[in-house]
Amino acid sequence: MRAYVVINEDLCKGSEICVATCPTETLSIAKDPNAKRYYPAVQHDVENCTGCKQCALMCPEVAIKVIVA
């Protein structure tokens, strides 16, 4: 099973809640801002994502989808 985190960078305000919530530490904050000058979350480690969806559940902007394949 492989899981992917899809983050809508236009919606993300960089609250870092998803980063703090991720039990496998697969998310981080981007080095470059989005169009609204927020630093969005990014999935930096695809291999360790378990598809738990904690990041999506905790995102206040509903900017995250988790796809499990």
GROMACS .gro file of C-alpha atoms in nm:
model
   69
    1MET     CA    1   0.000   0.000   0.000
    2ARG     CA    2   0.127   0.343  -0.091
    3ALA     CA    3  -0.024   0.672   0.025
    4TYR     CA    4   0.014   1.015  -0.124
    5VAL     CA    5  -0.068   1.349   0.030
    6VAL     CA    6  -0.210   1.605  -0.212
    7ILE     CA    7  -0.196   1.960  -0.080
    8ASN     CA    8  -0.380   2.245  -0.247
    9GLU     CA    9  -0.111   2.509  -0.213
   10ASP     CA   10  -0.354   2.789  -0.298
   11LEU     CA   11  -0.568   2.703   0.007
   12CYS     CA   12  -0.288   2.622   0.252
   13LYS     CA   13  -0.202   2.900   0.497
   14GLY     CA   14   0.096   2.723   0.649
   15SER     CA   15  -0.054   2.668   0.994
   16GLU     CA   16   0.182   2.369   1.042
   17ILE     CA   17  -0.093   2.173   1.220
   18CYS     CA   18  -0.059   1.893   0.965
   19VAL     CA   19   0.318   1.882   1.016
   20ALA     CA   20   0.276   1.856   1.394
   21THR     CA   21   0.002   1.594   1.362
   22CYS     CA   22   0.180   1.361   1.118
   23PRO     CA   23   0.295   1.053   1.314
   24THR     CA   24   0.558   0.961   1.054
   25GLU     CA   25   0.696   1.312   0.999
   26THR     CA   26   0.642   1.301   0.622
   27LEU     CA   27   0.526   1.662   0.593
   28SER     CA   28   0.720   1.985   0.618
   29ILE     CA   29   0.676   2.349   0.525
   30ALA     CA   30   0.782   2.470   0.181
   31LYS     CA   31   1.079   2.702   0.142
   32ASP     CA   32   0.894   2.916  -0.112
   33PRO     CA   33   0.564   3.097  -0.052
   34ASN     CA   34   0.245   3.042  -0.249
   35ALA     CA   35   0.060   3.317  -0.439
   36LYS     CA   36  -0.087   3.450  -0.113
   37ARG     CA   37   0.259   3.463   0.048
   38TYR     CA   38   0.193   3.174   0.285
   39TYR     CA   39   0.440   2.890   0.315
   40PRO     CA   40   0.235   2.577   0.237
   41ALA     CA   41   0.291   2.228   0.363
   42VAL     CA   42   0.461   1.975   0.136
   43GLN     CA   43   0.510   1.601   0.151
   44HIS     CA   44   0.886   1.554   0.161
   45ASP     CA   45   0.890   1.180   0.239
   46VAL     CA   46   0.659   0.970   0.021
   47GLU     CA   47   0.794   0.638   0.146
   48ASN     CA   48   0.690   0.676   0.511
   49CYS     CA   49   0.330   0.796   0.465
   50THR     CA   50   0.093   0.535   0.607
   51GLY     CA   51  -0.227   0.697   0.480
   52CYS     CA   52  -0.360   0.763   0.830
   53LYS     CA   53  -0.523   1.089   0.709
   54GLN     CA   54  -0.450   1.276   1.034
   55CYS     CA   55  -0.310   1.566   0.833
   56ALA     CA   56  -0.629   1.596   0.626
   57LEU     CA   57  -0.853   1.567   0.931
   58MET     CA   58  -0.667   1.839   1.120
   59CYS     CA   59  -0.623   2.090   0.834
   60PRO     CA   60  -0.832   2.399   0.917
   61GLU     CA   61  -0.834   2.504   0.551
   62VAL     CA   62  -0.937   2.159   0.417
   63ALA     CA   63  -0.642   2.184   0.180
   64ILE     CA   64  -0.525   1.821   0.211
   65LYS     CA   65  -0.639   1.499   0.050
   66VAL     CA   66  -0.479   1.161   0.114
   67ILE     CA   67  -0.484   0.907  -0.166
   68VAL     CA   68  -0.416   0.546  -0.076
   69ALA     CA   69  -0.328   0.321  -0.368
   0.00000   0.00000   0.00000
